[in-house]
Short mmCIF file of C-alpha atoms in Angstrom, two decimals:
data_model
loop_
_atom_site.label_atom_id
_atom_site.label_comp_id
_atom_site.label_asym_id
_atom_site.label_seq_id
_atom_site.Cartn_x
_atom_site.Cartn_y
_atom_site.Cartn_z
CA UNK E 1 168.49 101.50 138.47
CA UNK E 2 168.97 101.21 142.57
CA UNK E 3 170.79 98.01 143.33
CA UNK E 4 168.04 95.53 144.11
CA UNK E 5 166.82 94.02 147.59
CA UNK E 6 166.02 90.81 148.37
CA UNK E 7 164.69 91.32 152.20
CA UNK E 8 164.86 88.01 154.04
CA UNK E 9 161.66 87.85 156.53
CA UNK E 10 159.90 85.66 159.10
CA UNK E 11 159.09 84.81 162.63
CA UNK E 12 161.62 84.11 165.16
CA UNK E 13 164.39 81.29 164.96
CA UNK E 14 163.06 79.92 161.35
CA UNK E 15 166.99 80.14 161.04
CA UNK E 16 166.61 83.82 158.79
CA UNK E 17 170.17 85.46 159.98
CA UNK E 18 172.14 81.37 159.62
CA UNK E 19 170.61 81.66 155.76
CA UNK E 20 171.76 85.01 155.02
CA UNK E 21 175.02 84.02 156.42
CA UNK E 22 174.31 80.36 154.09
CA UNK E 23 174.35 82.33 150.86
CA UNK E 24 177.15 84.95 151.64
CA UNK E 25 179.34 82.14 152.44
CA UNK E 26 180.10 85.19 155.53
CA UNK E 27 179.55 85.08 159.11
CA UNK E 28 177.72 88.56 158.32
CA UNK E 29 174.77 88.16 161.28
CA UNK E 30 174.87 87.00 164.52
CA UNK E 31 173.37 83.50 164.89
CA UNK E 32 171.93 82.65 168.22
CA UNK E 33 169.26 80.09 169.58
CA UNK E 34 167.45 83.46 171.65
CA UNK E 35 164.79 85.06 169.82
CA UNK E 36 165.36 88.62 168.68
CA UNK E 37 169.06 88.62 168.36
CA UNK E 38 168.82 90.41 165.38
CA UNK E 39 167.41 93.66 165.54
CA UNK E 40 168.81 96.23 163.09
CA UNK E 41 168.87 95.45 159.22
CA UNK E 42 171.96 93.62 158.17
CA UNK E 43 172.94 94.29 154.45
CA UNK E 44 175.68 92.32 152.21
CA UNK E 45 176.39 92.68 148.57
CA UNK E 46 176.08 89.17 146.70
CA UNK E 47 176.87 88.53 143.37
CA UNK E 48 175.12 85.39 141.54
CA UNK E 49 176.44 84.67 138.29
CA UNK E 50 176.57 88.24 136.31
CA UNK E 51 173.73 89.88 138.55
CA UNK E 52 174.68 91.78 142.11
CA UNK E 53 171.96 92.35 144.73
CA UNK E 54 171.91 93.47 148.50
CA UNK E 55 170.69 90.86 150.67
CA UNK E 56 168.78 92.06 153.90
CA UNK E 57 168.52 89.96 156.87
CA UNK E 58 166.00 91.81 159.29
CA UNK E 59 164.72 90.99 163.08
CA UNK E 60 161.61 88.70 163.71
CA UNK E 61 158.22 89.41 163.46
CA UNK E 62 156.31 89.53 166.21
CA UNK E 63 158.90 89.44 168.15
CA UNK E 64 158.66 90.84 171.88
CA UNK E 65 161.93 92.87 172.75
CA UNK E 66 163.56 92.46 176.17
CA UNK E 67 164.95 95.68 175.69
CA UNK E 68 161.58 97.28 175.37
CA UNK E 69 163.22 97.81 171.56
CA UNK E 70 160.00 96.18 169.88
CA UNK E 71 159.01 99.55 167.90
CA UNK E 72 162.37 99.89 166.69
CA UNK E 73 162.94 96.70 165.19
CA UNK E 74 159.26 97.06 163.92
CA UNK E 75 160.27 100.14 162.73
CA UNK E 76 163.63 98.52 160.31
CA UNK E 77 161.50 95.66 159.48
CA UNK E 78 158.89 97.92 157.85
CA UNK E 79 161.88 99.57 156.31
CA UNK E 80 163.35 97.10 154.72
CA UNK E 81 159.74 95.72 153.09
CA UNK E 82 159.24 98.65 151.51
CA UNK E 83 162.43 98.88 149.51
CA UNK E 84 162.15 95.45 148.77
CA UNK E 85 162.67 94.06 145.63
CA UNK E 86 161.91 90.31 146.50
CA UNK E 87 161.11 88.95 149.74
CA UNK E 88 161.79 85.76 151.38
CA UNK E 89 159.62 84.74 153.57
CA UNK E 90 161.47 82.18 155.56
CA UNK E 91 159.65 79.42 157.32
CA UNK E 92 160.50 76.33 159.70
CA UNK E 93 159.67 72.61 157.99
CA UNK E 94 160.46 70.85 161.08
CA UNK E 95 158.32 72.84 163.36
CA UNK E 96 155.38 72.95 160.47
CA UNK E 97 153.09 75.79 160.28
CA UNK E 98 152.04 77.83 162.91
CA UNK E 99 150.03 80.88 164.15
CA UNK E 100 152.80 83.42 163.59
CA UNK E 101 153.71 81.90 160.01
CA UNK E 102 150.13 82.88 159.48
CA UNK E 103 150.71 86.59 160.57
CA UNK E 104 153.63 87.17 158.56
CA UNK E 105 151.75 85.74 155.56
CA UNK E 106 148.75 88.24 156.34
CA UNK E 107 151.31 91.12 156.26
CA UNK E 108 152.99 90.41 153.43
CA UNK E 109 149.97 89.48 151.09
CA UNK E 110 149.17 93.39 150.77
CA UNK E 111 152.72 94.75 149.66
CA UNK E 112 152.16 93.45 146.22
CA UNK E 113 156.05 92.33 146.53
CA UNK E 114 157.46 89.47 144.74
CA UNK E 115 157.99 86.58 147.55
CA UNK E 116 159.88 83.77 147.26
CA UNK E 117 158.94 80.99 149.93
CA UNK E 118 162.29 79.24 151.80
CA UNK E 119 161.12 76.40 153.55
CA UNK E 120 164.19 76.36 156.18
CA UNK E 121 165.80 73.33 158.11
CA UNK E 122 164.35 70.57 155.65
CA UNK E 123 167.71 68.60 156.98
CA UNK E 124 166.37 65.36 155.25
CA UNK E 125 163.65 64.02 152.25
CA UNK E 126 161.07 63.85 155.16
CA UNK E 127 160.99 67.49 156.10
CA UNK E 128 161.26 68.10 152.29
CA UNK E 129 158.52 65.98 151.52
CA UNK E 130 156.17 67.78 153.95
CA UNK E 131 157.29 71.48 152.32
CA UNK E 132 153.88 71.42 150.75
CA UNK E 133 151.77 72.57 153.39
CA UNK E 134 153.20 76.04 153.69
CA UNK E 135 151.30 76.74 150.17
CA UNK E 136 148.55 76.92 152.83
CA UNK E 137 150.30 80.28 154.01
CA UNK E 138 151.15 81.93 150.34
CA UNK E 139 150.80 80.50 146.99
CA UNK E 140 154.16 81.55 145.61
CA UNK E 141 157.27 79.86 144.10
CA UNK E 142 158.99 77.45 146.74
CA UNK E 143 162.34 76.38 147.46
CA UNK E 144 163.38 73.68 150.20
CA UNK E 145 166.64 74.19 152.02
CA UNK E 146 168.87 73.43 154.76
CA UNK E 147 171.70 75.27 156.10
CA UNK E 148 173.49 72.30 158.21
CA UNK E 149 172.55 70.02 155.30
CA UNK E 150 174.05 71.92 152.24
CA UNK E 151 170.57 71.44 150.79
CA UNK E 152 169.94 73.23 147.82
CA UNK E 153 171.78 76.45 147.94
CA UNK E 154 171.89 76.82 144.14
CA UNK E 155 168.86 75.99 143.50
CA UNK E 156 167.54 78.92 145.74
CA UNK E 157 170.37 81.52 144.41
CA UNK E 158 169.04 80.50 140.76
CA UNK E 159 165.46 80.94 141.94
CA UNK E 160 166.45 84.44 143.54
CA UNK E 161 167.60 85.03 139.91
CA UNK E 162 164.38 84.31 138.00
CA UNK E 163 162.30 86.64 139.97
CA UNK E 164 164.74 89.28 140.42
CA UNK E 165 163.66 92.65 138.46
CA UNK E 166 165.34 92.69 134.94
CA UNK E 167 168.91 95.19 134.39
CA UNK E 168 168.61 98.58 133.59
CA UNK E 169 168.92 98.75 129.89
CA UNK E 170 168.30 102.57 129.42
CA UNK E 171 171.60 104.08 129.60
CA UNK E 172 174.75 104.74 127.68
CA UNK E 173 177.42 103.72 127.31
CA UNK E 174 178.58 107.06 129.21
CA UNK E 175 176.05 107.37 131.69
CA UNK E 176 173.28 109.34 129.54
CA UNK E 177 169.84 108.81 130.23
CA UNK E 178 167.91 107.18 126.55
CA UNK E 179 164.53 107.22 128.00
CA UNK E 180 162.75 109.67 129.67
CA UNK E 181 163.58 110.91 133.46
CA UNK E 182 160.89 109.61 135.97
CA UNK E 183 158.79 111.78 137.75
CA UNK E 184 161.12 113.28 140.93
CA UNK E 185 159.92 113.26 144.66
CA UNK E 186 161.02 115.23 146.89
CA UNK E 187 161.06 114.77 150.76
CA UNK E 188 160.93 117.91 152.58
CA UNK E 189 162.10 117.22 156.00
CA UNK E 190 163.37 118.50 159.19
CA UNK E 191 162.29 119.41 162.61
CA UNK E 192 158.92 121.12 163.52
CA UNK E 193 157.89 124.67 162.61
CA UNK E 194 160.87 125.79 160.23
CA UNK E 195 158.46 126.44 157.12
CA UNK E 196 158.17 123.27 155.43
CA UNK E 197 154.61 123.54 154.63
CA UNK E 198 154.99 127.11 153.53
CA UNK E 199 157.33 126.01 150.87
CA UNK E 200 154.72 123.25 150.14
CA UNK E 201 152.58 126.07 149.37
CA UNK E 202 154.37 128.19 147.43
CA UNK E 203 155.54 124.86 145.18
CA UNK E 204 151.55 123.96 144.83
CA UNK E 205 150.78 127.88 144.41
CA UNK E 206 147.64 127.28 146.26
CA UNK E 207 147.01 126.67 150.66
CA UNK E 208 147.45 123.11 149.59
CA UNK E 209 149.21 122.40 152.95
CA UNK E 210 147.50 124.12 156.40
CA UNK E 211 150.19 126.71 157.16
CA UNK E 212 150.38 127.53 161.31
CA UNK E 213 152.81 129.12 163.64
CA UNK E 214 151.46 126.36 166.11
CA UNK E 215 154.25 124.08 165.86
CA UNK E 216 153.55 120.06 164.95
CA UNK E 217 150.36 121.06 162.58
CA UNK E 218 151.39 118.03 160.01
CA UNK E 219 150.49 114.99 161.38
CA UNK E 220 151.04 112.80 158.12
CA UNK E 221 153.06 112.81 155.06
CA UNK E 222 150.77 114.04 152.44
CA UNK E 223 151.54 113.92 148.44
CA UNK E 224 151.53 117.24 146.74
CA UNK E 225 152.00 116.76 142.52
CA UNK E 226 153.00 120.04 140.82
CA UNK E 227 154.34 121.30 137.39
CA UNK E 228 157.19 123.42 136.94
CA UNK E 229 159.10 123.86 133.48
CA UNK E 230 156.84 121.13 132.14
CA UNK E 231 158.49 118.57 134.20
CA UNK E 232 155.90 116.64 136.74
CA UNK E 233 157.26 116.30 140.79
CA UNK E 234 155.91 115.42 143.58
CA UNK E 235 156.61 116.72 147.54
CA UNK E 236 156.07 114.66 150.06
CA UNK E 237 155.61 117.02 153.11
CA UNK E 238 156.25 115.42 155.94
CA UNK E 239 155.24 116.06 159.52
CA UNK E 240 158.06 117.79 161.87
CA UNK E 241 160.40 115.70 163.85
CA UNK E 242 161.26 115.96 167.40
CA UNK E 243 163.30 113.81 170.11
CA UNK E 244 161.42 110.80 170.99
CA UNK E 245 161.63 111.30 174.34
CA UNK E 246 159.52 114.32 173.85
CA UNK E 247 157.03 112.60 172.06
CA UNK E 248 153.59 113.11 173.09
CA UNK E 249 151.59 110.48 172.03
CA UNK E 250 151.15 107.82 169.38
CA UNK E 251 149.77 110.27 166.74
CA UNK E 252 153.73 112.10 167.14
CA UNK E 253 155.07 108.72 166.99
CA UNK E 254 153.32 107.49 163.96
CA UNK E 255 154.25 111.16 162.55
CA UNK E 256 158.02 110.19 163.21
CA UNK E 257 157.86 106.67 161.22
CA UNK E 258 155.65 108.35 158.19
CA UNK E 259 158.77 110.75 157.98
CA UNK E 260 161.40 108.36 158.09
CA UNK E 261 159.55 106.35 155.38
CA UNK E 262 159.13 109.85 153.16
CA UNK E 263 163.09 109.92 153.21
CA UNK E 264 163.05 105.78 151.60
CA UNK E 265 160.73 106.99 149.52
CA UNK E 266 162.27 110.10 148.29
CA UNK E 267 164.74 110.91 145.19
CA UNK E 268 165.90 113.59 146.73
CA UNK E 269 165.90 114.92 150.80
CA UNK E 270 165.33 118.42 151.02
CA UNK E 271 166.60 118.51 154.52
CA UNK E 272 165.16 122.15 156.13
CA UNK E 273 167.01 124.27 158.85
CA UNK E 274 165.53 127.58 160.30
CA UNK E 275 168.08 129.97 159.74
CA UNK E 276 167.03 132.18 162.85
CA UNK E 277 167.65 128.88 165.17
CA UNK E 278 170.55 126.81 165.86
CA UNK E 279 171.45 123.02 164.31
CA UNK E 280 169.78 120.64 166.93
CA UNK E 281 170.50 117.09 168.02
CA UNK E 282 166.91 116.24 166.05
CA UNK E 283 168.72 117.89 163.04
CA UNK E 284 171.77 115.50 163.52
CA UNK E 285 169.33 112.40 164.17
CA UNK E 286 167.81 113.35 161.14
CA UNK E 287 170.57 113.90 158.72
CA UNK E 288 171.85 110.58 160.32
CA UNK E 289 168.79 108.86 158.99
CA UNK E 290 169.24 110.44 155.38
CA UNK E 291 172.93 109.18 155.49
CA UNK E 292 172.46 105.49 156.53
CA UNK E 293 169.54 105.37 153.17
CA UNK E 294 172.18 107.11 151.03
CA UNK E 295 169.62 109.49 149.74
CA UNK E 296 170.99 112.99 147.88
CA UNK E 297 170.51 115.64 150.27
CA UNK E 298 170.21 119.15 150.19
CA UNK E 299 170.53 121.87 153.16
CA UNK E 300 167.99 123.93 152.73
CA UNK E 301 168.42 127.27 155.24
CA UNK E 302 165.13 128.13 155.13
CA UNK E 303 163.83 132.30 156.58
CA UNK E 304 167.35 133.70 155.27
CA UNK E 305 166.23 136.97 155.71
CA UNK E 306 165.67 136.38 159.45
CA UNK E 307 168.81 134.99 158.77
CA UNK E 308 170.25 138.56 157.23
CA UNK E 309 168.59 140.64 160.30
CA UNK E 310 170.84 138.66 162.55
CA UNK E 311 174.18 138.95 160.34
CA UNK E 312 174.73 135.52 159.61
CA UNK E 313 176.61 135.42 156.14
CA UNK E 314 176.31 132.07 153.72
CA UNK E 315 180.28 131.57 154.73
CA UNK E 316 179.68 131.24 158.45
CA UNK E 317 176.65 128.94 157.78
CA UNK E 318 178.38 126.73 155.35
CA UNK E 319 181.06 126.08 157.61
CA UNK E 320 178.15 125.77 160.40
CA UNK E 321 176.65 122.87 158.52
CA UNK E 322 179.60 120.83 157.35
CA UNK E 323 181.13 120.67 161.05
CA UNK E 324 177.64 119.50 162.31
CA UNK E 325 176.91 116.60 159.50
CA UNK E 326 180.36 115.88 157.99
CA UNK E 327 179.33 112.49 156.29
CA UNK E 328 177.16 114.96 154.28
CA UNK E 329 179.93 117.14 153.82
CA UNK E 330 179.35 116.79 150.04
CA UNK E 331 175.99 117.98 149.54
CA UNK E 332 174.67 121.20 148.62
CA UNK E 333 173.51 124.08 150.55
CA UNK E 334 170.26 126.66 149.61
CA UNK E 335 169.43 129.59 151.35
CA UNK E 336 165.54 130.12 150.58
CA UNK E 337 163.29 132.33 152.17
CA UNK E 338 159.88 129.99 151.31
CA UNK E 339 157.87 132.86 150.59
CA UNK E 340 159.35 134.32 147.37
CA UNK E 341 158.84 132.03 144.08
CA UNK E 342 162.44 132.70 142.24
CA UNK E 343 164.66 131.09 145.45
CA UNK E 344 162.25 128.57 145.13
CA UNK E 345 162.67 127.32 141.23
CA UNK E 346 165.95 127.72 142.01
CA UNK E 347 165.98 125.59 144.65
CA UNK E 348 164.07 122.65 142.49
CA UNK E 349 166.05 123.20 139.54
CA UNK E 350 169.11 122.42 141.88
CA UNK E 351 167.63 119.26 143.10
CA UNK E 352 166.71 117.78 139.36
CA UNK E 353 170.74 118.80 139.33
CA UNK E 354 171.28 116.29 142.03
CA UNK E 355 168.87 113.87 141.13
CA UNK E 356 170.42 113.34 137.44
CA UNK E 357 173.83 112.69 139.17
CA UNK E 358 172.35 109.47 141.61
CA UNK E 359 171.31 108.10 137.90
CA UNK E 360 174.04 108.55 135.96
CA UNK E 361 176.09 105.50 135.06
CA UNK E 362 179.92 105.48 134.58
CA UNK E 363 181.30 102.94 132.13
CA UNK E 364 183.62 100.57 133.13
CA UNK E 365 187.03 101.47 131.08
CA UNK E 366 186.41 105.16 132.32
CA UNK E 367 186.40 103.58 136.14
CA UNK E 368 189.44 101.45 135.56
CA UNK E 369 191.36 104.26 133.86
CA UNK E 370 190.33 105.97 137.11
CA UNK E 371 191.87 103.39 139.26
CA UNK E 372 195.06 102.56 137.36
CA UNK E 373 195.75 106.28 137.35
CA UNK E 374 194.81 106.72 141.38
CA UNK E 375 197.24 103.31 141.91
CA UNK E 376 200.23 104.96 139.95
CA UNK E 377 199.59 107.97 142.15
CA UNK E 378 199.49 106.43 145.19
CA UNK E 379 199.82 102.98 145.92
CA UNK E 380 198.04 101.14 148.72
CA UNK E 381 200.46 100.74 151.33
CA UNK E 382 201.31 97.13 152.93
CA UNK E 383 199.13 95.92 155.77
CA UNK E 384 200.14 92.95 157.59
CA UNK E 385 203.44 92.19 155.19
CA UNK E 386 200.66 91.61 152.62
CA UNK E 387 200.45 93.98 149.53
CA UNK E 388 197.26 95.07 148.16
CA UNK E 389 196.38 94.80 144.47
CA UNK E 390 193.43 96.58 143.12
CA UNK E 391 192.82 94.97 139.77
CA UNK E 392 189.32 96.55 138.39
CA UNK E 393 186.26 98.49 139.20
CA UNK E 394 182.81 98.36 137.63
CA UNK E 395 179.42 100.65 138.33
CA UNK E 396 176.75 98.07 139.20
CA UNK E 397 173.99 100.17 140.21
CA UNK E 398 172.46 103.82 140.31
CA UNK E 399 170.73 105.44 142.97
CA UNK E 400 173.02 105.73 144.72
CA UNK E 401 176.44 105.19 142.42
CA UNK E 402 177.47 101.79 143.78
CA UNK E 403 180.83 100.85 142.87
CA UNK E 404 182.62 97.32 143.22
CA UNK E 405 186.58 97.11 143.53
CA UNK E 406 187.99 94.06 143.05
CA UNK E 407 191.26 93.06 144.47
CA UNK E 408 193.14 90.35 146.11
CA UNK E 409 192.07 90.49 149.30
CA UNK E 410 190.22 93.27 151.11
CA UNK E 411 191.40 92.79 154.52
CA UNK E 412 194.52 94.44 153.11
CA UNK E 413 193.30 97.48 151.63
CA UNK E 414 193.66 100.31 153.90
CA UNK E 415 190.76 102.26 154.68
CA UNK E 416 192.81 105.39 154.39
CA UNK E 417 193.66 104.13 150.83
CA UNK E 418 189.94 103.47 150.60
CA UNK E 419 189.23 107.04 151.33
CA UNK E 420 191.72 108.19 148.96
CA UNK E 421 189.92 106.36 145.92
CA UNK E 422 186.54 107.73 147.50
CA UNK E 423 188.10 111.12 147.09
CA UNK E 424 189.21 110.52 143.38
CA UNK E 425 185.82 109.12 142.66
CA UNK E 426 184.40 112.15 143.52
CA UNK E 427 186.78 114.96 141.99
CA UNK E 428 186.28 112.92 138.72
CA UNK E 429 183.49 111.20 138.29
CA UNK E 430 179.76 112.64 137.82
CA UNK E 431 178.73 112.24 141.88
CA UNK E 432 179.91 115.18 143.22
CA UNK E 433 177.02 116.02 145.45
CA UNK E 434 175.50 112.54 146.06
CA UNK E 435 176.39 109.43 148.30
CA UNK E 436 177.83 106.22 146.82
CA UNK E 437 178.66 103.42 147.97
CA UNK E 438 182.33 101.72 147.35
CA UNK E 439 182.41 97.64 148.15
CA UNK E 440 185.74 95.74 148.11
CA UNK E 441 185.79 92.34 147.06
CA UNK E 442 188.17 89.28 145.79
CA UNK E 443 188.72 88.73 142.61
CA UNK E 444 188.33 85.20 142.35
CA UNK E 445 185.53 82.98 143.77
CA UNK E 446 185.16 79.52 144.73
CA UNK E 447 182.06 77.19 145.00
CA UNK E 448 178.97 77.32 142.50
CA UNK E 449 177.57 80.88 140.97
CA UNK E 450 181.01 82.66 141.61
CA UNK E 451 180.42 83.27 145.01
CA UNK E 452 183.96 84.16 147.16
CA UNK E 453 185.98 83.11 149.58
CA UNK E 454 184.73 82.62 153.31
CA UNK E 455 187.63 85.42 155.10
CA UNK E 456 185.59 87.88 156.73
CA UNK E 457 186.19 91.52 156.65
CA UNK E 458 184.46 94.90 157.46
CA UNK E 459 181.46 94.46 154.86
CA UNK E 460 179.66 97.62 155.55
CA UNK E 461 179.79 100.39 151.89
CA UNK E 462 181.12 103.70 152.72
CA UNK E 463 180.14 107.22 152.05
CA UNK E 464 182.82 109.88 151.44
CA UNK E 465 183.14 112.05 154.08
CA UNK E 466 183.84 115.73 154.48
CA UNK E 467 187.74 116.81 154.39
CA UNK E 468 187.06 119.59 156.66
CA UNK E 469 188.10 120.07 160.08
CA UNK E 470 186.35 120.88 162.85
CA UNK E 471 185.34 124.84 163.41
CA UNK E 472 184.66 126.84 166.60
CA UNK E 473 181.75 128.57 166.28
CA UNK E 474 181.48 129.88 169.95
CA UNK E 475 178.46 130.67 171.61
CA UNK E 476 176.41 131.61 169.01
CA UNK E 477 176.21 128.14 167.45
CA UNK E 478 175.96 125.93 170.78
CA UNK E 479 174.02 122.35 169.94
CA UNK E 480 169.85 123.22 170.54
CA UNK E 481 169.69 120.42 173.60
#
């Protein structure tokens, strides 16, 4: 089970990002009195008693961007509602309720989302008493609080608690699936006219998908359910992606979005290059998207035989492809031509491979074995005239692998140590082709429900990256501009 979300939402300057920072006990978002500071999603790992979550703080809605930006933050907003797991939809008390409370509230009601309902700044009994009349906007569970008051943190972290989903209780003890796998989707990506919807078609075994040399023919993401082996999938094909400088008109744009929100949806990103053509800065934009939603990825080098006519071996593309998207250096590589069935099952048989390793689950005394044994190896080396200890680790979510380390402090772990561990997580645990994510964190907390000490550090996970170093193709690999 994916590590869940609790996506903090709202208008403008109900205090959303001084919250998030509230709970962490972190100076993790930027708190200013300007509308619209916050603009990107801004993730932090919190743990509450025995339960972890990621907590989201996301930009305003209905927010106007200076910056002409408004789409984009739109854009991460929407993002960030879909993979949520409970939303709080953050109000002000002292300003009451207003038009744009009522917009947010009309958005939300549709998701079919749990929502928790922070009324924000109640600095006194008087702005608590008058809480009530936000029921007017949402009739869902309530909590008062105030961040510049201290006013009932805990009773909003134990209220985050209650609605939260329940723990994965379907694996073993070494990471083997008990019930049944869930049915896979695939999100078969990349940019426009490199056979996508032929390999739709030959999945479906039918002109499910309209097939056309006419480049841009998918305009939406469309569902396709198919059987192979007895297993059930689904491929979501998507439209093709191009700069957005280049796009045309809002029917391209709203093409772009669906295809971004294919890749959140997806289990695994089947991530489609034309053999015959160059990697392309779409291609890197792209892969960059897959990356920051830690999805499992695979290459797929789709027309290989144009591929073969031209003398391009699998060695020189390999190579090709980890130089051009080394934070993906780890995933696997397919070369398909979409037309003949056996490269095909092949190539789905590979990504229920990939899929079953984002769900497996390590145990705890196999991770710190792990760890003691990487330590011995190689200790962390002194930063600052401080010493780093690394006491445990522990798995606390699948899809991706997310791993927490705890240690004394990790301001003093060395991110080249860090990559080191990364590396040994990966030679010997079962993630070999799939993102996870690695926090750091302090052993001991302070304050109520365990939470840790206020020093800030770099918060952000990180994804192993590729070993390799960088290779000169020459001239017949130059970047597609």
């Amino acid at each position: 089970m994916s590590l869940p979300q609790v996506v903090i939402v709202g208008r403008p300057n109900v205090g959303k990002s001084s919250l998030m920072n509230w709970l962490a006990r972190k100076r993790i978002s930027i708190v200013d009195p300007t509308a619209g500071v916050t603009r990107d999603r801004v993730t932090y790992l919190m743990q509450a008693g025995e339960r972890y979550f990621e907590l989201v703080d996301t930009g305003g809605i209905g927010i106007v961007d200076s910056d002409d930006l408004s789409a984009d933050i739109e854009r991460q907003i929407q993002a960030g509602l879909e993979q949520a797991d409970l939303i709080l939809f953050v109000v002000d008390a002292q300003a009451g309720v207003v038009p744009l409370d009522h917009e947010v509230a009309r958005r939300l009601r549709p998701l079919g989302k749990r929502v928790l309902l922070v009324v924000n700044k109640a600095d006194s009994e008087k702005y608590e008493g008058m809480a009530p009349e936000f029921f007017a906007l949402m009739d869902v569970p309530m909590v008062a609080t105030s961040v510049t008051a201290e006013r009932n943190r805990d009773r909003l972290l134990m209220k985050i608690l209650d609605l939260l989903p329940p723990p994965a209780e379907d694996e073993d003890i070494e990471g083997e699936k008990i019930s049944a796998d869930p049915e896979l989707k695939l999100a078969i990506v990349g940019r426009r006219n490199v056979g996508k919807s032929t390999f739709i078609n030959a999945l479906a075994q039918t002109e499910r998908m309209i097939v056309s040399e006419v480049a841009g023919t998918t305009r939406d993401s469309v569902d396709i359910r198919f059987d192979l082996d007895d297993k059930r999938f689904v491929a979501i094909d998507t439209p093709g992606v191009r700069k957005k400088k280049s796009l045309a008109n809002d029917i391209e744009f709203y093409s772009l979005t669906r295809s971004l929100r294919s890749v959140r949806r997806a289990d695994v990103v089947l991530m489609f290059l034309d053999a015959s053509q160059t990697i392309s800065m779409v291609d890197k934009q792209l892969v960059g998207e897959i990356a920051e939603e830690y999805k499992p990825c695979i290459f797929v080098v789709n027309k290989w035989d144009l591929g073969q006519e031209a003398e391009m071996t699998t060695e020189k593309w390999t190579q090709y492809i980890q130089h051009c998207f080394g934070t993906l250096g780890f995933a696997p590589i397919a070369f398909i031509t979409a037309k003949e069935p056996m490269s095909v099952k092949r190539l789905i048989n590979l990504a229920q491979s990939i899929a079953k390793q984002a769900r497996m689950r390590v145990s705890t005394s196999r991770l710190n074995q792990l760890v003691r044994q990487a330590v011995v190896r190689n200790h962390p080396p002194m930063r600052a005239n401080r010493e780093a200890r690394i006491y445990y680790a522990t798995q606390v979510a699948t899809e991706p692998p997310t791993i927490v380390v705890k240690c004394n402090d990790p301001k003093v772990v060395d991110k080249s140590w860090r990559r080191y561990l990364l590396g040994v997580f990966r030679d010997q645990l079962p993630f070999a082709e799939v993102p996870i994510k690695v926090y750091y964190r302090s052993r001991n907390g302070s304050g109520p429900a365990g939470e840790e000490p206020t020093d800030e550090f770099e918060d952000s996970p990180e994804v192993i990256l590729s070993g390799d170093e960088p290779v000169d193709f020459g001239a017949d690999f130059d970047d597609e501009e």
